[in-house]
Amino acid sequence: MINFGLWDEGEHEVKVIGCDISSKCNETIIMVNNSHLFESQIIEPITPDDDSESGLLPGFGMFLTVLSLTIGLIYSTRRD
């Protein structure tokens, strides 16, 4: 793996040589452009959606929790 961030911006010639067990070698030359590594991208902030509607679920969940605890306490005291 070659770290192209360490090189200057632009096109570079990369020569790759590979050999196998029989000592037969092959080489290839590849032109690599690393200009995209030096471009700065402007990331725009995400605008939150306007949730002006009040949801029923969180308040209703708390109501059910309190109701179930109350019913549980009533039944636990009646069993005695």
Tab-separated table of C-alpha atoms in Angstrom:
chain	number	residue	atom	x	y	z
A	1	MET	CA	0.000	0.000	0.000
A	2	ILE	CA	1.419	3.383	-1.009
A	3	ASN	CA	0.550	6.503	0.975
A	4	PHE	CA	0.110	9.092	-1.796
A	5	GLY	CA	-0.649	11.768	0.794
A	6	LEU	CA	3.101	12.010	1.456
A	7	TRP	CA	3.829	12.995	-2.163
A	8	ASP	CA	3.313	16.380	-3.796
A	9	GLU	CA	0.073	17.092	-5.613
A	10	GLY	CA	-0.128	16.013	-9.255
A	11	GLU	CA	0.496	13.008	-11.492
A	12	HIS	CA	3.157	10.492	-10.539
A	13	GLU	CA	4.575	7.502	-12.374
A	14	VAL	CA	4.436	4.321	-10.303
A	15	LYS	CA	6.442	1.329	-11.487
A	16	VAL	CA	5.382	-2.041	-10.071
A	17	ILE	CA	7.668	-5.053	-10.522
A	18	GLY	CA	6.443	-8.518	-9.580
A	19	CYS	CA	8.368	-11.794	-9.690
A	20	ASP	CA	7.230	-15.370	-9.130
A	21	ILE	CA	9.075	-18.425	-7.790
A	22	SER	CA	10.638	-19.224	-11.176
A	23	SER	CA	12.297	-15.761	-11.162
A	24	LYS	CA	10.150	-14.647	-14.072
A	25	CYS	CA	9.430	-10.959	-13.542
A	26	ASN	CA	6.885	-8.605	-14.990
A	27	GLU	CA	6.600	-4.868	-14.598
A	28	THR	CA	3.922	-2.307	-15.210
A	29	ILE	CA	3.939	1.462	-15.117
A	30	ILE	CA	0.846	3.259	-13.846
A	31	MET	CA	0.208	6.998	-13.830
A	32	VAL	CA	-1.408	8.018	-10.545
A	33	ASN	CA	-3.049	11.394	-9.947
A	34	ASN	CA	-3.322	12.287	-6.262
A	35	SER	CA	-4.844	15.760	-6.718
A	36	HIS	CA	-8.123	14.666	-5.124
A	37	LEU	CA	-6.287	14.113	-1.825
A	38	PHE	CA	-5.459	17.821	-1.609
A	39	GLU	CA	-8.937	19.162	-2.397
A	40	SER	CA	-10.775	20.567	0.583
A	41	GLN	CA	-14.445	19.790	0.759
A	42	ILE	CA	-16.794	22.227	2.406
A	43	ILE	CA	-19.180	20.311	4.611
A	44	GLU	CA	-22.407	22.170	5.175
A	45	PRO	CA	-24.054	21.763	8.578
A	46	ILE	CA	-27.171	19.665	8.722
A	47	THR	CA	-30.232	21.764	9.414
A	48	PRO	CA	-32.482	20.124	11.999
A	49	ASP	CA	-36.063	19.480	10.999
A	50	ASP	CA	-38.645	21.638	12.713
A	51	ASP	CA	-40.540	19.285	14.988
A	52	SER	CA	-43.223	21.700	16.110
A	53	GLU	CA	-45.702	18.877	16.598
A	54	SER	CA	-45.701	17.487	20.103
A	55	GLY	CA	-45.532	13.722	20.037
A	56	LEU	CA	-47.870	11.617	22.101
A	57	LEU	CA	-45.454	8.763	22.656
A	58	PRO	CA	-43.019	10.046	25.342
A	59	GLY	CA	-45.729	11.503	27.577
A	60	PHE	CA	-48.011	8.547	27.001
A	61	GLY	CA	-45.189	6.124	27.828
A	62	MET	CA	-44.593	7.869	31.148
A	63	PHE	CA	-48.326	7.735	31.902
A	64	LEU	CA	-48.444	3.991	31.234
A	65	THR	CA	-45.379	3.435	33.434
A	66	VAL	CA	-46.922	5.290	36.379
A	67	LEU	CA	-50.258	3.526	35.823
A	68	SER	CA	-48.669	0.075	35.762
A	69	LEU	CA	-46.650	0.805	38.924
A	70	THR	CA	-49.805	2.004	40.686
A	71	ILE	CA	-51.780	-1.082	39.651
A	72	GLY	CA	-48.874	-3.291	40.720
A	73	LEU	CA	-48.777	-1.668	44.157
A	74	ILE	CA	-52.552	-1.988	44.563
A	75	TYR	CA	-52.537	-5.709	43.718
A	76	SER	CA	-49.484	-6.418	45.875
A	77	THR	CA	-51.124	-4.849	48.954
A	78	ARG	CA	-54.485	-6.625	48.385
A	79	ARG	CA	-52.946	-10.104	48.322
A	80	ASP	CA	-51.975	-9.950	51.998
